[in-house]
PDB file of C-alpha atoms in Angstrom:
ATOM      1  CA  ALA A   1       0.905  19.835   0.474  1.00  0.00           C
ATOM      2  CA  GLN A   2      -0.310  16.393  -0.650  1.00  0.00           C
ATOM      3  CA  LYS A   3       2.464  14.146  -1.600  1.00  0.00           C
ATOM      4  CA  ILE A   4       0.310  11.965  -3.965  1.00  0.00           C
ATOM      5  CA  THR A   5      -2.655  13.559  -5.756  1.00  0.00           C
ATOM      6  CA  GLN A   6      -5.205  11.639  -7.800  1.00  0.00           C
ATOM      7  CA  THR A   7      -7.552  14.158  -9.312  1.00  0.00           C
ATOM      8  CA  GLN A   8     -10.090  11.789 -10.737  1.00  0.00           C
ATOM      9  CA  PRO A   9     -12.431  10.385  -8.005  1.00  0.00           C
ATOM     10  CA  GLY A  10     -14.217   8.290 -10.551  1.00  0.00           C
ATOM     11  CA  MET A  11     -13.929   7.227 -14.241  1.00  0.00           C
ATOM     12  CA  PHE A  12     -15.877   5.240 -16.705  1.00  0.00           C
ATOM     13  CA  VAL A  13     -14.312   3.391 -19.690  1.00  0.00           C
ATOM     14  CA  GLN A  14     -15.883   1.281 -22.279  1.00  0.00           C
ATOM     15  CA  GLU A  15     -14.907  -2.311 -22.305  1.00  0.00           C
ATOM     16  CA  LYS A  16     -11.902  -3.043 -24.659  1.00  0.00           C
ATOM     17  CA  GLU A  17     -10.812   0.614 -24.667  1.00  0.00           C
ATOM     18  CA  ALA A  18      -7.751   2.073 -23.026  1.00  0.00           C
ATOM     19  CA  VAL A  19      -7.940   4.341 -19.968  1.00  0.00           C
ATOM     20  CA  THR A  20      -5.470   6.633 -18.215  1.00  0.00           C
ATOM     21  CA  LEU A  21      -5.583   7.215 -14.446  1.00  0.00           C
ATOM     22  CA  ASP A  22      -3.742  10.337 -13.324  1.00  0.00           C
ATOM     23  CA  CYS A  23      -1.227  10.633 -10.515  1.00  0.00           C
ATOM     24  CA  THR A  24       1.013  13.508  -9.540  1.00  0.00           C
ATOM     25  CA  TYR A  25       3.461  13.485  -6.744  1.00  0.00           C
ATOM     26  CA  ASP A  26       5.485  15.916  -4.741  1.00  0.00           C
ATOM     27  CA  THR A  27       8.936  15.099  -3.356  1.00  0.00           C
ATOM     28  CA  SER A  28      12.348  16.734  -3.044  1.00  0.00           C
ATOM     29  CA  ASP A  29      14.071  13.299  -2.657  1.00  0.00           C
ATOM     30  CA  PRO A  30      16.013  12.373  -5.752  1.00  0.00           C
ATOM     31  CA  SER A  31      15.493   8.621  -5.019  1.00  0.00           C
ATOM     32  CA  TYR A  32      11.902   7.441  -4.919  1.00  0.00           C
ATOM     33  CA  GLY A  33       9.591   4.851  -6.252  1.00  0.00           C
ATOM     34  CA  LEU A  34       6.041   5.008  -7.541  1.00  0.00           C
ATOM     35  CA  PHE A  35       3.611   2.191  -7.267  1.00  0.00           C
ATOM     36  CA  TRP A  36       0.049   1.461  -8.446  1.00  0.00           C
ATOM     37  CA  TYR A  37      -2.292  -0.797  -6.527  1.00  0.00           C
ATOM     38  CA  LYS A  38      -5.682  -2.186  -7.426  1.00  0.00           C
ATOM     39  CA  GLN A  39      -8.436  -2.504  -4.844  1.00  0.00           C
ATOM     40  CA  PRO A  40     -11.446  -4.606  -5.950  1.00  0.00           C
ATOM     41  CA  SER A  41     -14.746  -4.351  -4.038  1.00  0.00           C
ATOM     42  CA  SER A  42     -13.632  -7.360  -1.987  1.00  0.00           C
ATOM     43  CA  GLY A  43     -11.031  -5.059  -0.384  1.00  0.00           C
ATOM     44  CA  GLU A  44      -7.600  -6.617  -0.959  1.00  0.00           C
ATOM     45  CA  MET A  45      -4.688  -4.531  -2.237  1.00  0.00           C
ATOM     46  CA  ILE A  46      -3.097  -5.915  -5.410  1.00  0.00           C
ATOM     47  CA  PHE A  47       0.336  -4.646  -6.582  1.00  0.00           C
ATOM     48  CA  LEU A  48       0.235  -3.768 -10.307  1.00  0.00           C
ATOM     49  CA  ILE A  49       3.324  -1.900 -11.414  1.00  0.00           C
ATOM     50  CA  TYR A  50       6.382  -0.007 -10.129  1.00  0.00           C
ATOM     51  CA  GLN A  51       8.476   2.938 -11.548  1.00  0.00           C
ATOM     52  CA  GLY A  52      11.717   4.039 -10.026  1.00  0.00           C
ATOM     53  CA  SER A  53      12.941   7.646 -10.245  1.00  0.00           C
ATOM     54  CA  TYR A  54      16.085   6.497 -11.902  1.00  0.00           C
ATOM     55  CA  ASP A  55      14.476   4.191 -14.454  1.00  0.00           C
ATOM     56  CA  GLN A  56      15.143   5.224 -17.969  1.00  0.00           C
ATOM     57  CA  GLN A  57      12.174   3.498 -19.503  1.00  0.00           C
ATOM     58  CA  ASN A  58       8.495   3.616 -18.568  1.00  0.00           C
ATOM     59  CA  ALA A  59       7.372   0.495 -16.777  1.00  0.00           C
ATOM     60  CA  THR A  60       5.049  -2.016 -18.396  1.00  0.00           C
ATOM     61  CA  GLU A  61       3.359  -5.109 -16.934  1.00  0.00           C
ATOM     62  CA  GLY A  62       1.015  -6.854 -19.382  1.00  0.00           C
ATOM     63  CA  ARG A  63      -1.904  -4.502 -20.003  1.00  0.00           C
ATOM     64  CA  TYR A  64      -0.600  -2.007 -17.497  1.00  0.00           C
ATOM     65  CA  SER A  65       1.903   0.678 -18.382  1.00  0.00           C
ATOM     66  CA  LEU A  66       3.137   3.692 -16.566  1.00  0.00           C
ATOM     67  CA  ASN A  67       3.439   7.115 -18.291  1.00  0.00           C
ATOM     68  CA  PHE A  68       6.286   8.520 -16.221  1.00  0.00           C
ATOM     69  CA  GLN A  69       7.004  12.222 -16.728  1.00  0.00           C
ATOM     70  CA  LYS A  70       9.620  13.099 -14.209  1.00  0.00           C
ATOM     71  CA  ALA A  71       9.807  16.798 -14.943  1.00  0.00           C
ATOM     72  CA  ARG A  72       6.047  17.169 -14.457  1.00  0.00           C
ATOM     73  CA  LYS A  73       6.118  14.756 -11.503  1.00  0.00           C
ATOM     74  CA  SER A  74       3.434  12.607 -12.903  1.00  0.00           C
ATOM     75  CA  ALA A  75       3.100   8.856 -13.089  1.00  0.00           C
ATOM     76  CA  ASN A  76      -0.070   8.008 -14.862  1.00  0.00           C
ATOM     77  CA  LEU A  77      -1.356   4.430 -15.135  1.00  0.00           C
ATOM     78  CA  VAL A  78      -2.545   3.372 -18.569  1.00  0.00           C
ATOM     79  CA  ILE A  79      -4.694   0.274 -18.689  1.00  0.00           C
ATOM     80  CA  SER A  80      -5.052  -1.048 -22.309  1.00  0.00           C
ATOM     81  CA  ALA A  81      -8.028  -3.212 -23.587  1.00  0.00           C
ATOM     82  CA  SER A  82     -10.137  -2.668 -20.391  1.00  0.00           C
ATOM     83  CA  GLN A  83     -11.938  -5.654 -19.042  1.00  0.00           C
ATOM     84  CA  LEU A  84     -14.976  -5.796 -16.766  1.00  0.00           C
ATOM     85  CA  GLY A  85     -12.696  -7.235 -14.047  1.00  0.00           C
ATOM     86  CA  ASP A  86     -10.713  -4.049 -14.104  1.00  0.00           C
ATOM     87  CA  SER A  87     -13.577  -2.269 -12.316  1.00  0.00           C
ATOM     88  CA  ALA A  88     -12.016  -1.389  -8.914  1.00  0.00           C
ATOM     89  CA  MET A  89     -10.330   1.437  -6.927  1.00  0.00           C
ATOM     90  CA  TYR A  90      -6.828   2.278  -8.094  1.00  0.00           C
ATOM     91  CA  PHE A  91      -4.310   3.824  -5.725  1.00  0.00           C
ATOM     92  CA  CYS A  92      -1.046   5.526  -6.672  1.00  0.00           C
ATOM     93  CA  ALA A  93       1.676   5.403  -3.935  1.00  0.00           C
ATOM     94  CA  MET A  94       5.116   6.763  -3.420  1.00  0.00           C
ATOM     95  CA  ARG A  95       8.084   5.507  -1.428  1.00  0.00           C
ATOM     96  CA  GLU A  96      10.770   8.120  -0.752  1.00  0.00           C
ATOM     97  CA  GLY A  97      14.462   7.763   0.292  1.00  0.00           C
ATOM     98  CA  LEU A  98      15.028   4.467  -1.475  1.00  0.00           C
ATOM     99  CA  GLU A  99      18.790   4.743  -1.093  1.00  0.00           C
ATOM    100  CA  ASN A 100      18.450   4.165   2.725  1.00  0.00           C
ATOM    101  CA  ASN A 101      16.735   0.813   2.697  1.00  0.00           C
ATOM    102  CA  ALA A 102      13.780  -1.075   1.248  1.00  0.00           C
ATOM    103  CA  GLY A 103      11.653  -0.533   4.361  1.00  0.00           C
ATOM    104  CA  ASN A 104      10.375   2.932   3.799  1.00  0.00           C
ATOM    105  CA  MET A 105       6.623   3.672   4.194  1.00  0.00           C
ATOM    106  CA  LEU A 106       4.295   4.091   1.218  1.00  0.00           C
ATOM    107  CA  THR A 107       2.220   7.223   0.952  1.00  0.00           C
ATOM    108  CA  PHE A 108      -1.047   6.733  -0.903  1.00  0.00           C
ATOM    109  CA  GLY A 109      -3.203   9.026  -3.012  1.00  0.00           C
ATOM    110  CA  GLY A 110      -6.939   9.204  -2.551  1.00  0.00           C
ATOM    111  CA  GLY A 111      -7.661   6.765  -5.255  1.00  0.00           C
ATOM    112  CA  THR A 112      -9.639   6.617  -8.423  1.00  0.00           C
ATOM    113  CA  ARG A 113     -12.678   4.442  -8.857  1.00  0.00           C
ATOM    114  CA  LEU A 114     -12.694   2.922 -12.254  1.00  0.00           C
ATOM    115  CA  MET A 115     -15.917   1.529 -13.738  1.00  0.00           C
ATOM    116  CA  VAL A 116     -15.736  -0.513 -16.950  1.00  0.00           C
ATOM    117  CA  LYS A 117     -18.957  -0.501 -19.025  1.00  0.00           C
ATOM    118  CA  PRO A 118     -19.927  -3.525 -21.072  1.00  0.00           C
TER     119      PRO A 118
ATOM    120  CA  GLU B   1       2.788 -17.495  -5.576  1.00  0.00           C
ATOM    121  CA  PRO B   2       3.589 -16.755  -1.941  1.00  0.00           C
ATOM    122  CA  GLU B   3       1.220 -14.243  -0.273  1.00  0.00           C
ATOM    123  CA  VAL B   4       0.669 -12.381   2.930  1.00  0.00           C
ATOM    124  CA  THR B   5      -2.066 -13.796   5.024  1.00  0.00           C
ATOM    125  CA  GLN B   6      -4.114 -12.069   7.628  1.00  0.00           C
ATOM    126  CA  THR B   7      -6.418 -13.348  10.289  1.00  0.00           C
ATOM    127  CA  PRO B   8      -9.239 -12.813  11.153  1.00  0.00           C
ATOM    128  CA  SER B   9     -10.870 -11.412   8.040  1.00  0.00           C
ATOM    129  CA  HIS B  10     -13.366  -9.624  10.117  1.00  0.00           C
ATOM    130  CA  GLN B  11     -13.173  -8.720  13.831  1.00  0.00           C
ATOM    131  CA  VAL B  12     -16.094  -7.213  15.919  1.00  0.00           C
ATOM    132  CA  THR B  13     -15.032  -5.836  19.285  1.00  0.00           C
ATOM    133  CA  GLN B  14     -16.606  -3.824  22.055  1.00  0.00           C
ATOM    134  CA  MET B  15     -15.199  -0.366  22.612  1.00  0.00           C
ATOM    135  CA  GLY B  16     -12.495  -0.470  25.313  1.00  0.00           C
ATOM    136  CA  GLN B  17     -11.469  -3.990  24.603  1.00  0.00           C
ATOM    137  CA  GLU B  18      -8.046  -5.154  23.333  1.00  0.00           C
ATOM    138  CA  VAL B  19      -7.708  -6.635  19.906  1.00  0.00           C
ATOM    139  CA  ILE B  20      -4.816  -8.424  18.238  1.00  0.00           C
ATOM    140  CA  LEU B  21      -4.598  -8.611  14.439  1.00  0.00           C
ATOM    141  CA  ARG B  22      -2.485 -11.354  12.988  1.00  0.00           C
ATOM    142  CA  CYS B  23      -0.385 -11.508   9.902  1.00  0.00           C
ATOM    143  CA  VAL B  24       1.959 -14.001   8.337  1.00  0.00           C
ATOM    144  CA  PRO B  25       4.322 -12.151   5.886  1.00  0.00           C
ATOM    145  CA  ILE B  26       5.952 -13.777   2.937  1.00  0.00           C
ATOM    146  CA  SER B  27       8.552 -16.036   4.263  1.00  0.00           C
ATOM    147  CA  ASN B  28      11.766 -14.539   2.824  1.00  0.00           C
ATOM    148  CA  HIS B  29      10.710 -10.982   3.470  1.00  0.00           C
ATOM    149  CA  LEU B  30      12.446  -8.940   6.077  1.00  0.00           C
ATOM    150  CA  TYR B  31      10.371  -5.754   6.238  1.00  0.00           C
ATOM    151  CA  PHE B  32       6.889  -5.627   7.695  1.00  0.00           C
ATOM    152  CA  TYR B  33       4.264  -3.008   7.735  1.00  0.00           C
ATOM    153  CA  TRP B  34       0.788  -2.116   9.084  1.00  0.00           C
ATOM    154  CA  TYR B  35      -1.573   0.250   7.253  1.00  0.00           C
ATOM    155  CA  ARG B  36      -5.147   1.066   7.866  1.00  0.00           C
ATOM    156  CA  GLN B  37      -7.979   2.330   5.658  1.00  0.00           C
ATOM    157  CA  ILE B  38     -10.988   4.010   7.178  1.00  0.00           C
ATOM    158  CA  LEU B  39     -14.072   3.271   5.050  1.00  0.00           C
ATOM    159  CA  GLY B  40     -14.022   5.408   1.908  1.00  0.00           C
ATOM    160  CA  GLN B  41     -10.716   7.069   2.702  1.00  0.00           C
ATOM    161  CA  LYS B  42      -7.122   6.611   1.613  1.00  0.00           C
ATOM    162  CA  VAL B  43      -4.753   3.969   2.891  1.00  0.00           C
ATOM    163  CA  GLU B  44      -2.641   5.327   5.837  1.00  0.00           C
ATOM    164  CA  PHE B  45       0.756   4.141   7.111  1.00  0.00           C
ATOM    165  CA  LEU B  46       0.915   2.995  10.725  1.00  0.00           C
ATOM    166  CA  VAL B  47       4.266   1.408  11.321  1.00  0.00           C
ATOM    167  CA  SER B  48       7.154  -0.465   9.692  1.00  0.00           C
ATOM    168  CA  PHE B  49       9.269  -3.171  11.412  1.00  0.00           C
ATOM    169  CA  TYR B  50      12.735  -4.494  10.577  1.00  0.00           C
ATOM    170  CA  ASN B  51      15.217  -6.676  12.450  1.00  0.00           C
ATOM    171  CA  ASN B  52      12.814  -7.072  15.395  1.00  0.00           C
ATOM    172  CA  GLU B  53      12.193  -3.360  15.995  1.00  0.00           C
ATOM    173  CA  ILE B  54      10.140  -0.578  14.737  1.00  0.00           C
ATOM    174  CA  SER B  55      11.892   1.388  12.088  1.00  0.00           C
ATOM    175  CA  GLU B  56       9.335   3.969  11.381  1.00  0.00           C
ATOM    176  CA  LYS B  57       5.882   4.969  12.689  1.00  0.00           C
ATOM    177  CA  SER B  58       3.307   7.556  11.967  1.00  0.00           C
ATOM    178  CA  GLU B  59       1.455   9.970  14.235  1.00  0.00           C
ATOM    179  CA  ILE B  60      -1.490   7.506  14.281  1.00  0.00           C
ATOM    180  CA  PHE B  61       0.636   4.805  15.865  1.00  0.00           C
ATOM    181  CA  ASP B  62       0.426   6.159  19.469  1.00  0.00           C
ATOM    182  CA  ASP B  63       0.764   4.282  22.794  1.00  0.00           C
ATOM    183  CA  GLN B  64      -2.532   2.486  22.112  1.00  0.00           C
ATOM    184  CA  PHE B  65      -0.767   0.467  19.376  1.00  0.00           C
ATOM    185  CA  SER B  66       2.033  -2.037  19.539  1.00  0.00           C
ATOM    186  CA  VAL B  67       3.548  -4.586  17.218  1.00  0.00           C
ATOM    187  CA  GLU B  68       5.344  -7.812  17.797  1.00  0.00           C
ATOM    188  CA  ARG B  69       6.955 -10.643  15.960  1.00  0.00           C
ATOM    189  CA  PRO B  70       6.506 -13.341  18.477  1.00  0.00           C
ATOM    190  CA  ASP B  71       8.036 -16.087  16.380  1.00  0.00           C
ATOM    191  CA  GLY B  72       9.656 -16.510  13.050  1.00  0.00           C
ATOM    192  CA  SER B  73       6.526 -16.323  11.002  1.00  0.00           C
ATOM    193  CA  ASN B  74       3.837 -14.139  12.743  1.00  0.00           C
ATOM    194  CA  PHE B  75       3.651 -10.371  12.862  1.00  0.00           C
ATOM    195  CA  THR B  76       0.911  -8.945  15.089  1.00  0.00           C
ATOM    196  CA  LEU B  77      -0.709  -5.574  15.667  1.00  0.00           C
ATOM    197  CA  LYS B  78      -2.197  -5.012  19.168  1.00  0.00           C
ATOM    198  CA  ILE B  79      -4.703  -2.210  19.800  1.00  0.00           C
ATOM    199  CA  ARG B  80      -5.332  -1.600  23.437  1.00  0.00           C
ATOM    200  CA  SER B  81      -8.604  -0.121  24.669  1.00  0.00           C
ATOM    201  CA  THR B  82     -10.161   0.282  21.242  1.00  0.00           C
ATOM    202  CA  LYS B  83     -12.123   3.332  20.298  1.00  0.00           C
ATOM    203  CA  LEU B  84     -14.952   3.825  17.801  1.00  0.00           C
ATOM    204  CA  GLU B  85     -12.586   5.592  15.445  1.00  0.00           C
ATOM    205  CA  ASP B  86     -10.333   2.530  15.304  1.00  0.00           C
ATOM    206  CA  SER B  87     -12.917   0.948  13.061  1.00  0.00           C
ATOM    207  CA  ALA B  88     -11.112   0.412   9.675  1.00  0.00           C
ATOM    208  CA  MET B  89      -9.615  -2.096   7.412  1.00  0.00           C
ATOM    209  CA  TYR B  90      -6.137  -3.009   8.642  1.00  0.00           C
ATOM    210  CA  PHE B  91      -3.621  -4.176   6.075  1.00  0.00           C
ATOM    211  CA  CYS B  92      -0.400  -6.003   6.760  1.00  0.00           C
ATOM    212  CA  ALA B  93       2.326  -5.840   4.163  1.00  0.00           C
ATOM    213  CA  SER B  94       5.812  -7.202   3.591  1.00  0.00           C
ATOM    214  CA  SER B  95       8.801  -6.570   1.316  1.00  0.00           C
ATOM    215  CA  SER B  96      12.130  -8.188   0.597  1.00  0.00           C
ATOM    216  CA  ASN B  97      15.586  -6.725   0.530  1.00  0.00           C
ATOM    217  CA  ARG B  98      16.926  -4.106  -1.743  1.00  0.00           C
ATOM    218  CA  ARG B  99      17.783  -5.280  -5.242  1.00  0.00           C
ATOM    219  CA  PRO B 100      21.572  -5.644  -5.592  1.00  0.00           C
ATOM    220  CA  GLY B 101      23.694  -3.725  -8.090  1.00  0.00           C
ATOM    221  CA  THR B 102      21.135  -1.121  -8.827  1.00  0.00           C
ATOM    222  CA  GLY B 103      23.020   1.961  -7.637  1.00  0.00           C
ATOM    223  CA  GLY B 104      21.530   1.851  -4.204  1.00  0.00           C
ATOM    224  CA  TYR B 105      17.890   1.820  -4.647  1.00  0.00           C
ATOM    225  CA  SER B 106      15.188  -0.897  -4.474  1.00  0.00           C
ATOM    226  CA  ASN B 107      12.121  -1.609  -6.550  1.00  0.00           C
ATOM    227  CA  GLN B 108      10.729  -4.266  -4.201  1.00  0.00           C
ATOM    228  CA  PRO B 109       7.036  -3.738  -3.876  1.00  0.00           C
ATOM    229  CA  GLN B 110       5.255  -4.112  -0.591  1.00  0.00           C
ATOM    230  CA  HIS B 111       2.852  -7.079  -0.871  1.00  0.00           C
ATOM    231  CA  PHE B 112      -0.366  -6.624   1.020  1.00  0.00           C
ATOM    232  CA  GLY B 113      -2.593  -9.152   2.698  1.00  0.00           C
ATOM    233  CA  ASP B 114      -6.363  -9.154   2.207  1.00  0.00           C
ATOM    234  CA  GLY B 115      -6.914  -7.122   5.308  1.00  0.00           C
ATOM    235  CA  THR B 116      -8.781  -7.435   8.515  1.00  0.00           C
ATOM    236  CA  ARG B 117     -11.912  -5.433   8.809  1.00  0.00           C
ATOM    237  CA  LEU B 118     -12.149  -4.189  12.375  1.00  0.00           C
ATOM    238  CA  SER B 119     -15.536  -2.994  13.695  1.00  0.00           C
ATOM    239  CA  ILE B 120     -15.697  -1.349  17.091  1.00  0.00           C
ATOM    240  CA  LEU B 121     -19.109  -1.284  18.645  1.00  0.00           C
TER     241      LEU B 121
END
């Protein structure tokens, strides 16, 4: 089974509107972290936001927020007030076994290509 | 803001040749990683490195691959006898220690470099 599933290969959003990018995960580990990265066409990977499995509140970072539903094992990324520069690939990733150390590998989903229309 | 730097940005190599990809992690980070992304596919973990030794590696990271931290700043990935299927973007990443006083878990993200695009001819 896939550990990270992103079901939307591509999405369009109108500039200035909000958009939700889906991510579901699969783990039996009680201690894990979920991450979102942005990959523009230039190729670099940019860290956006993090949610820990024990965090009581949904994470927010500027225009990015994470809709974390632990029982449903989903960690959707919400981008508010979309901008043209938000057009990119977005990857959801998970790190398991956080109680061991900070060096655990990230497992990535297949990504969602977001296209912002002017 | 400190960042992970990777050189070269693009490497073209003949099949069968050895290639070394270089990375300078963020200076106070202790955990280092290599990932690769074949064109159009997801990012795949290769190896993690801590305290001068490999802490975890994937099935992809076979005897063809090796990593080294030759000095206090560089972290290298060596690919011996390259194959066509080694063509990919290779990302180096680093992260810092666990956050203290948080019940034993860490939210430290892995910061990625801009990648080295490796093309095997």
